[in-house]
XYZ file of N, CA and C in Angstrom:
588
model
N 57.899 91.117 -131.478
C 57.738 90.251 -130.311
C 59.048 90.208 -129.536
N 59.260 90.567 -128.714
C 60.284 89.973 -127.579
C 60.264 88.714 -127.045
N 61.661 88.549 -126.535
C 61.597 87.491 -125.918
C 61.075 87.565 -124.505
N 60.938 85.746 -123.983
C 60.323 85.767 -122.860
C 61.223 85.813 -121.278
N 62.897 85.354 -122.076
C 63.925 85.526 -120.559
C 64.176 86.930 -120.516
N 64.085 86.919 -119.252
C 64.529 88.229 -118.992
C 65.866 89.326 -119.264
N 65.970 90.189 -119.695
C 66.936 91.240 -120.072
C 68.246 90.968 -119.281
N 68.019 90.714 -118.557
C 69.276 91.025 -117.561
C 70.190 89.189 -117.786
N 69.452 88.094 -118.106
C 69.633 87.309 -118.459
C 69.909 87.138 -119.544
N 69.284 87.485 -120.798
C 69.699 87.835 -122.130
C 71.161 88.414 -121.955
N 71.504 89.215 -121.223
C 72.733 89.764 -121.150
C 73.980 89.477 -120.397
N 73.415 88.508 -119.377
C 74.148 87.510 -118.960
C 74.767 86.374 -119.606
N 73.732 86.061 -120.506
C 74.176 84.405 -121.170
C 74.490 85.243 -122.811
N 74.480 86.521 -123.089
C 75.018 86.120 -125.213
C 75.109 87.961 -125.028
N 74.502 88.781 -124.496
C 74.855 90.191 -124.873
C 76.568 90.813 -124.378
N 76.239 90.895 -123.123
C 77.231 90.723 -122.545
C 77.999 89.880 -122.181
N 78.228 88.738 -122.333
C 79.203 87.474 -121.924
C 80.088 87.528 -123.327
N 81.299 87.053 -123.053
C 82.222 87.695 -123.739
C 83.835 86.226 -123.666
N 83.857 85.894 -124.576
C 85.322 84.916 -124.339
C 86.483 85.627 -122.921
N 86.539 84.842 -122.218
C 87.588 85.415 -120.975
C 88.692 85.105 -121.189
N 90.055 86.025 -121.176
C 91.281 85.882 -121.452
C 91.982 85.570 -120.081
N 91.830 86.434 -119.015
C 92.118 86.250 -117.338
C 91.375 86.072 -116.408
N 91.914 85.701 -115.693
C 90.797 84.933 -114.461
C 91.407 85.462 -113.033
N 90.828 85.486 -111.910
C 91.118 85.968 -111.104
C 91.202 84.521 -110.275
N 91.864 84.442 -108.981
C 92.223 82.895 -108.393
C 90.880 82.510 -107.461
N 90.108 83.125 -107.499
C 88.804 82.797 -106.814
C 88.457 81.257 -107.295
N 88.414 80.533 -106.488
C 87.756 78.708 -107.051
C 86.440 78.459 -107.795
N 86.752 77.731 -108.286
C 85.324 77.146 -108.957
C 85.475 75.867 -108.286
N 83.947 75.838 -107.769
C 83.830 74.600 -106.819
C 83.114 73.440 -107.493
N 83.360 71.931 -106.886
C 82.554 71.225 -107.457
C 81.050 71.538 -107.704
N 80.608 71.993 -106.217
C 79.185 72.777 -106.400
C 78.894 73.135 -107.752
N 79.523 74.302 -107.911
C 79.350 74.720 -109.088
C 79.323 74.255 -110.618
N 79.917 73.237 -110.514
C 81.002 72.082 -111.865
C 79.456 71.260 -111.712
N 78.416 70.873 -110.853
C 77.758 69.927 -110.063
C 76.006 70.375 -111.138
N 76.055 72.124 -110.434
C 75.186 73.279 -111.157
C 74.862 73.056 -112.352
N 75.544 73.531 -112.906
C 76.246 73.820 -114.664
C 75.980 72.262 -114.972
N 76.202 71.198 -114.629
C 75.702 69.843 -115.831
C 74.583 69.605 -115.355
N 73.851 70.079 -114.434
C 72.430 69.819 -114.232
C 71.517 70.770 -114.641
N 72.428 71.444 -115.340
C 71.547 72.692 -116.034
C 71.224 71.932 -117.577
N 72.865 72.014 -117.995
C 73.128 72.074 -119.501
C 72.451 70.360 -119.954
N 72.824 69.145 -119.317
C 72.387 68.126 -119.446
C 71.001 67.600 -120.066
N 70.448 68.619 -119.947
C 68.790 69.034 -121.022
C 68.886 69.490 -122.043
N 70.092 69.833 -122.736
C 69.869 70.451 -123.937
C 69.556 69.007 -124.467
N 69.095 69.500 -125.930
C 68.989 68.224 -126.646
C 69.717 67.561 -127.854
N 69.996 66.167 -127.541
C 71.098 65.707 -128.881
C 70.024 64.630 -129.881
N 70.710 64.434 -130.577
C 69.903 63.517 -131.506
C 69.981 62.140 -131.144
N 68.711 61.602 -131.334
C 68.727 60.098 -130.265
C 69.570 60.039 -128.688
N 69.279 61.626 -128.153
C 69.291 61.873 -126.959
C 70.632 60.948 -126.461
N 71.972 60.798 -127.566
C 72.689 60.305 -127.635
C 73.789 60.943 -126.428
N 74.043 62.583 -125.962
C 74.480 62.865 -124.832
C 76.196 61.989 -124.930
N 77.342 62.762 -126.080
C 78.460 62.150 -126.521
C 79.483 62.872 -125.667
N 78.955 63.884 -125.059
C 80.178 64.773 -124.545
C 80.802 64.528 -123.030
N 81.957 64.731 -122.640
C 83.120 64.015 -121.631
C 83.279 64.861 -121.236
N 83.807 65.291 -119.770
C 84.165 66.282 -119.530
C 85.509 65.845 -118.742
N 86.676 66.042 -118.990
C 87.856 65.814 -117.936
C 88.148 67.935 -117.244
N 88.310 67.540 -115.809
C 88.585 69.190 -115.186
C 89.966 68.859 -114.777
N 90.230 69.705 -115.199
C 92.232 69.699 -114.947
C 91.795 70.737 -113.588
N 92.260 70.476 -112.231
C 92.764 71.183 -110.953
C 93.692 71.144 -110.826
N 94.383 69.688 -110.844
C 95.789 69.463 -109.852
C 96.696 70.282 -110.811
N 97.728 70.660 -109.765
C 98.962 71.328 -110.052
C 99.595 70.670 -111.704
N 99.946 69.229 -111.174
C 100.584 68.137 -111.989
C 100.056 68.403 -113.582
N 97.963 68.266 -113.499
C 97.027 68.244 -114.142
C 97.916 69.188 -115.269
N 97.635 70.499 -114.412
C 97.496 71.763 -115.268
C 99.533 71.767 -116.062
N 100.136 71.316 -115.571
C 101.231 71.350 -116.140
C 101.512 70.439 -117.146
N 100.987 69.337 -117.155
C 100.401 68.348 -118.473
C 99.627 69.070 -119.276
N 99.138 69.803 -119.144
C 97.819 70.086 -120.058
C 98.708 71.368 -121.103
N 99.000 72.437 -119.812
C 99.989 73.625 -120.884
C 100.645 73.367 -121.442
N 101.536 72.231 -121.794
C 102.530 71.584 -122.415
C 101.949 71.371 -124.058
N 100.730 70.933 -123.995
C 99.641 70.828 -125.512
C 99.021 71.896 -125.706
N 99.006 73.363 -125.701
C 98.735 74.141 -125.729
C 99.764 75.223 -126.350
N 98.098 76.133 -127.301
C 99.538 76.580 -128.226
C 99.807 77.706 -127.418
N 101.687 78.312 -128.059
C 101.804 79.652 -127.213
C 100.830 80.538 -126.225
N 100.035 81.080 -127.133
C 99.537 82.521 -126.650
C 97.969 81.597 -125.555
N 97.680 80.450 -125.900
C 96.803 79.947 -124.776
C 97.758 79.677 -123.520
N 98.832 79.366 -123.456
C 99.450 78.714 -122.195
C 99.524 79.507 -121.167
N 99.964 80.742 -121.029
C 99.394 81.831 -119.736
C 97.931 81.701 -119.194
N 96.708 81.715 -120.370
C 95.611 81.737 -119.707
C 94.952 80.121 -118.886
N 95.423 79.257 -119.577
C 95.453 78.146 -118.995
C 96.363 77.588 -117.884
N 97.421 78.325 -117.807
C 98.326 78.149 -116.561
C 97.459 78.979 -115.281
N 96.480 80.380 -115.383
C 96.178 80.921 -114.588
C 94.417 80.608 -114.358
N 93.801 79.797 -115.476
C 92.611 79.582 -114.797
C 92.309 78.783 -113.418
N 91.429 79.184 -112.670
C 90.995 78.391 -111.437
C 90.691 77.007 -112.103
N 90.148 76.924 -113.008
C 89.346 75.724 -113.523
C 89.819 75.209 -115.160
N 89.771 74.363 -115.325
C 90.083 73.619 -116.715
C 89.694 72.415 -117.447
N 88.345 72.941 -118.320
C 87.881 71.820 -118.652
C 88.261 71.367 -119.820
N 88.402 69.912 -120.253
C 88.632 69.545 -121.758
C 86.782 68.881 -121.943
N 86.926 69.518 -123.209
C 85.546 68.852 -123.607
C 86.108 68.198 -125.118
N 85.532 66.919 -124.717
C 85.845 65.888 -125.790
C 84.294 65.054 -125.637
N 84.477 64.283 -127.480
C 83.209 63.515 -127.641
C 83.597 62.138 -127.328
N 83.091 61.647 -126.914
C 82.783 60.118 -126.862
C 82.604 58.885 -127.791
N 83.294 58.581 -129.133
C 82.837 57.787 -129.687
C 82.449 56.234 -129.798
N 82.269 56.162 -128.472
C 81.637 55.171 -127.712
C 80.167 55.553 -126.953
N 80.109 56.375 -127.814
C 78.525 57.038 -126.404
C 77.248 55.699 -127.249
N 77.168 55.037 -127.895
C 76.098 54.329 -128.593
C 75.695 53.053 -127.632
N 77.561 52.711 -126.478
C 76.627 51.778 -125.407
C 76.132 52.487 -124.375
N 76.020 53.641 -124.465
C 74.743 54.202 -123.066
C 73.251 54.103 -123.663
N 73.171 54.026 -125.059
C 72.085 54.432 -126.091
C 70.905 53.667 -125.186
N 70.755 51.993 -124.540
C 69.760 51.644 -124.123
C 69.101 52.128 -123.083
N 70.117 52.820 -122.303
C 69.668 53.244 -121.020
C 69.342 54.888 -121.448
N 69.979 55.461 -122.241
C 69.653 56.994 -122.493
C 67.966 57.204 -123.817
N 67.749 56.415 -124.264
C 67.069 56.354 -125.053
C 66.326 54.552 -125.242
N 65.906 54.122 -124.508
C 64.791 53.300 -123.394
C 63.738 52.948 -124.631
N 63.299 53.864 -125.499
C 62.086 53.320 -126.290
C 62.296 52.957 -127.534
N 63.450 53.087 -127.521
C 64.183 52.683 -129.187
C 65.671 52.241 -129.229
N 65.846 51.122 -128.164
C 67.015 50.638 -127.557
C 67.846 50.049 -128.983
N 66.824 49.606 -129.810
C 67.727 49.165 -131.423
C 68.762 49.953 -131.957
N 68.420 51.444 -131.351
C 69.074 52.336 -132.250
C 70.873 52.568 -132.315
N 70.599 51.742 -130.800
C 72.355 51.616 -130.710
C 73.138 50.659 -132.249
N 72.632 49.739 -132.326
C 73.148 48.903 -133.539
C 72.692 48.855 -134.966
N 71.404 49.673 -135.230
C 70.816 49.780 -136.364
C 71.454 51.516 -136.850
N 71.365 52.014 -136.196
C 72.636 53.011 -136.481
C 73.916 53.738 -135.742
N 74.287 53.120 -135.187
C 75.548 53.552 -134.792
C 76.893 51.988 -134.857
N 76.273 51.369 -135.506
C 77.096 50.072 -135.138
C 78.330 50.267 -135.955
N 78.913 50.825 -136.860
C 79.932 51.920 -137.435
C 80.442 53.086 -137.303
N 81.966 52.589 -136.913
C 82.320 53.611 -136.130
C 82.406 54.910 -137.151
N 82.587 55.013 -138.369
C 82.579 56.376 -139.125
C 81.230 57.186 -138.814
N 80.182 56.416 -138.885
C 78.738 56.847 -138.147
C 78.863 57.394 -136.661
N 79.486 56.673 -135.980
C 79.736 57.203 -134.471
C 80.227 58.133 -134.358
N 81.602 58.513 -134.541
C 82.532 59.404 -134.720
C 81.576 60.879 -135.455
N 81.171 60.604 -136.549
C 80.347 61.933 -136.887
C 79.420 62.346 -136.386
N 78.382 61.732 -135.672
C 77.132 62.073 -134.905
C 78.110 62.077 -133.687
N 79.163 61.885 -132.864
C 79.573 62.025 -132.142
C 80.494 63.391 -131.848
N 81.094 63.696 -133.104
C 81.096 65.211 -132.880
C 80.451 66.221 -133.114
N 79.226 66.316 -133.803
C 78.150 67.172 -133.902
C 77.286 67.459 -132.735
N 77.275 66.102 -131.990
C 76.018 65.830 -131.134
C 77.223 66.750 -129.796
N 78.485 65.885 -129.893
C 79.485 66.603 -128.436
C 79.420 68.051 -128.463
N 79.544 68.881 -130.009
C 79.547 70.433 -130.062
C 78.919 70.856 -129.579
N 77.398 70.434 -129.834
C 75.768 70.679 -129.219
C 76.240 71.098 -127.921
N 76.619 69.892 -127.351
C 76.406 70.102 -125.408
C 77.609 71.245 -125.219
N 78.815 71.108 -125.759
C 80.244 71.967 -125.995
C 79.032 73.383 -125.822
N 78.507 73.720 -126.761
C 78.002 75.385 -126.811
C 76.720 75.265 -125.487
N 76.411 74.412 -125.261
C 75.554 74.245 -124.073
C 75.940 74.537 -122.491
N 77.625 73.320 -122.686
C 78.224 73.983 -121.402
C 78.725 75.229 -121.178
N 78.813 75.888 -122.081
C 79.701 76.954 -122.063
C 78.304 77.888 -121.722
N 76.907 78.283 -122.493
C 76.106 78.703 -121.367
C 76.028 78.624 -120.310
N 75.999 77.137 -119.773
C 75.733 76.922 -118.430
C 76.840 77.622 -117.673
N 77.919 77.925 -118.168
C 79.082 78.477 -117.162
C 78.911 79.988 -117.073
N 78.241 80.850 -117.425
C 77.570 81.604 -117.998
C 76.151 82.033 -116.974
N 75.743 81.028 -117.183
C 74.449 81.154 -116.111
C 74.932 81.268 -114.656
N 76.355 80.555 -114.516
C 76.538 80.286 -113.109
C 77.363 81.421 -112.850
N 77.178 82.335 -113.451
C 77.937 83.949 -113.144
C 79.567 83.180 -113.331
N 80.465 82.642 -114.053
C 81.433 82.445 -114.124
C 81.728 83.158 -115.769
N 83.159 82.924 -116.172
C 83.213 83.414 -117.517
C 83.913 82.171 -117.941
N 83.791 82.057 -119.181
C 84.121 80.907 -120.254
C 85.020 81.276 -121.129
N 86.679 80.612 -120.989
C 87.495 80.709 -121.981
C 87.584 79.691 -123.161
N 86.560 79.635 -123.719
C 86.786 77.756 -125.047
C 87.948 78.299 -125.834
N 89.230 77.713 -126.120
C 89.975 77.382 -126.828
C 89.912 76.118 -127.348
N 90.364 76.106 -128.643
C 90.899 75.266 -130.137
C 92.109 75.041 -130.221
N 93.131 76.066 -130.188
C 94.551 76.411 -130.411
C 95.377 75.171 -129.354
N 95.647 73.840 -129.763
C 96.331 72.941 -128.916
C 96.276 71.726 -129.829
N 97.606 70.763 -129.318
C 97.374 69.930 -129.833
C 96.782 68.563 -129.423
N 95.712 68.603 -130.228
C 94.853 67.692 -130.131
C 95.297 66.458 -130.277
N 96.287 65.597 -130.986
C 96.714 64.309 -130.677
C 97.341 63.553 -129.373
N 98.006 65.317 -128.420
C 98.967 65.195 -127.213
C 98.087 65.432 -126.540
N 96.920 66.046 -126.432
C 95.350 66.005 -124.946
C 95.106 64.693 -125.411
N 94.801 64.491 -125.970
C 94.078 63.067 -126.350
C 95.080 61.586 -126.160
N 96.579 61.810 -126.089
C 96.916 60.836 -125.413
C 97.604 60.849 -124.083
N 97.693 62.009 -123.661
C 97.968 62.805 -122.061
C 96.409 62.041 -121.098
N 95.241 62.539 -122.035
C 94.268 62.989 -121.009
C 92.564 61.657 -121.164
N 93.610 61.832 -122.445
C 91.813 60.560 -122.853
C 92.733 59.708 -123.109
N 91.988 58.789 -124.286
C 91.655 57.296 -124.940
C 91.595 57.481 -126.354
N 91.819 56.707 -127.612
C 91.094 56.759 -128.476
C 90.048 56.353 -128.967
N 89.295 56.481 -127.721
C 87.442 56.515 -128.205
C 87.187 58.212 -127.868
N 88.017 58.557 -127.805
C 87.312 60.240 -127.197
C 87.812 61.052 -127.883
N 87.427 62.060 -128.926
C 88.168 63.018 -129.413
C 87.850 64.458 -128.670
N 89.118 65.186 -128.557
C 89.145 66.162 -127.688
C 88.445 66.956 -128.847
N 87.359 68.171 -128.033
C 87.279 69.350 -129.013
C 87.199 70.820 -128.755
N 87.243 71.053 -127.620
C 88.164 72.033 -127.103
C 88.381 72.289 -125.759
N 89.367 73.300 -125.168
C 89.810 73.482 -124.198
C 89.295 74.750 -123.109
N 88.468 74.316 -122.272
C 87.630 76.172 -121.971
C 88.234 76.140 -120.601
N 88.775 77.500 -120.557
C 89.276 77.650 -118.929
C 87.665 78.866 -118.013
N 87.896 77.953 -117.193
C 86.599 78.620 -116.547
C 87.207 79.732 -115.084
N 86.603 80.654 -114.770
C 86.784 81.253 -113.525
C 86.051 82.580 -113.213
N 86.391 83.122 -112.567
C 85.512 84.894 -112.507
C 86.585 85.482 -113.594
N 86.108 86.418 -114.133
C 87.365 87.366 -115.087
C 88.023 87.602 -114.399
N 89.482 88.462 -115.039
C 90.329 88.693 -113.837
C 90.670 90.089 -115.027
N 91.938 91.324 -114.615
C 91.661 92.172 -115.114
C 92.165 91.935 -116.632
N 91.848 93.109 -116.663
C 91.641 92.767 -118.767
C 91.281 91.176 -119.317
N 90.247 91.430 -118.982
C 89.510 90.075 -119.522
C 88.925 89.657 -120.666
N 89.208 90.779 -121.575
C 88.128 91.172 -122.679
C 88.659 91.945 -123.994
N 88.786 91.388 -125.297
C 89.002 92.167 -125.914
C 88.434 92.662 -126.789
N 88.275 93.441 -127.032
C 87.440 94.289 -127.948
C 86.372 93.367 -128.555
N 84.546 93.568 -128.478
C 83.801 92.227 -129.289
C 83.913 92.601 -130.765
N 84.076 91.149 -131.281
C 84.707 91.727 -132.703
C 83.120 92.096 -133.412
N 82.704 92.244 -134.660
C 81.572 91.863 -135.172
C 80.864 90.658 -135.274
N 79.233 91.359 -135.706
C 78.236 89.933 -136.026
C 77.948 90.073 -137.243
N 77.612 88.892 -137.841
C 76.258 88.939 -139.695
C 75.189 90.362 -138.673
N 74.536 90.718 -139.659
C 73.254 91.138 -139.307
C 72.047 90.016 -139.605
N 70.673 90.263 -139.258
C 69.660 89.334 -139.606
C 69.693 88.871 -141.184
N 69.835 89.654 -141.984
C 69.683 89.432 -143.597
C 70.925 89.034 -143.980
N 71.987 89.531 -143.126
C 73.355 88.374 -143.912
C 73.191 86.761 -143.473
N 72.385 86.716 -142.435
C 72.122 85.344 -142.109
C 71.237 84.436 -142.374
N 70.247 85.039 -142.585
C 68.377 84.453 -142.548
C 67.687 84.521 -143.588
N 67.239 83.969 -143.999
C 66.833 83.725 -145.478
C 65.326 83.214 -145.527
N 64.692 83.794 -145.873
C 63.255 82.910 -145.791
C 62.995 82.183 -147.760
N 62.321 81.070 -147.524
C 61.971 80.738 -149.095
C 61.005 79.978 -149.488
């Protein structure tokens, strides 16, 4: 059986799309920033809980705060993206819970009323949308740099709060040259999939 999106899309969003190392100075517009969460904003979280933050580093100032928490070999590509998003979770997302989830408004305090509870469904649920946005940037013909490599205590008191844990750093833009390095390997189906 094949799938039902089309080839050229398949290869847009996971065959061909590829971690971006350079970017070319072409803008990423709000438009676009606007696109991409009205795409991805449908994926689905558990108790439609929706934990993930998005701060976009533009300004000059922004981006020179930001490279400063960034390890070595990220700080060139983040000094040269058009765009710079931090994606962090929310561990406060449980007071949107009445308004995001309307038919089971309890659920804010019958389970999330602990923050060790919050905090963990809060970064599982933020990853969710994390691999979601990074399609959506993807769909919008842009390329997606997600970095890890930074320190996470200095974004997080540069850029957030401690209700928000940062969880990674994706520089967005068109590629720019050498954008790409070699795709490393995958599992095959049977190193992964298991039926029982």
């Amino acid at each position: 059986m094949s799938l039902v999106l089309d080839p050229a899309a398949q290869d847009l969003l996971f065959r061909e799309a590829r971690t971006a190392n350079t970017f070319t100075d072409e803008p990423v517009t709000d438009e676009q920033v606007q696109a991409i969460y009205d795409l991805v904003k449908f994926g689905p979280t558990a108790f439609n809980q929706s934990p993930l933050r998005v701060v976009l580093v533009r300004s000059a100032e922004g981006r020179e705060r930001l490279v400063q928490h960034m390890a070595e070999g990220n700080r060139p590509k983040t000094a040269t993206a058009p765009l710079v998003a931090i994606l962090a979770a929310d561990n406060e997302f449980h007071e949107e819970l009445p308004a995001l989830l309307p038919h089971f408004p309890q659920a804010k305090d019958m389970f999330f009323s602990e923050r060790p509870a919050r905090e963990s469904a809060a970064g599982l649920n933020a990853a969710l949308q994390a691999a979601y946005f990074i399609i959506g940037v993807r769909a919008a013909g842009l390329a997606a740099g997600p970095m890890t490599g930074y320190d996470a205590a200095g974004i997080q008191k540069e850029f957030l709060d401690d209700d928000h844990t940062p969880l990674m750093v994706v520089n967005i833009g068109k590629p720019g040259e050498d954008a790409w390095f070699p795709r490393s390997p995958r599992l095959s189906y049977d190193e992964v999939i298991q039926t029982v």
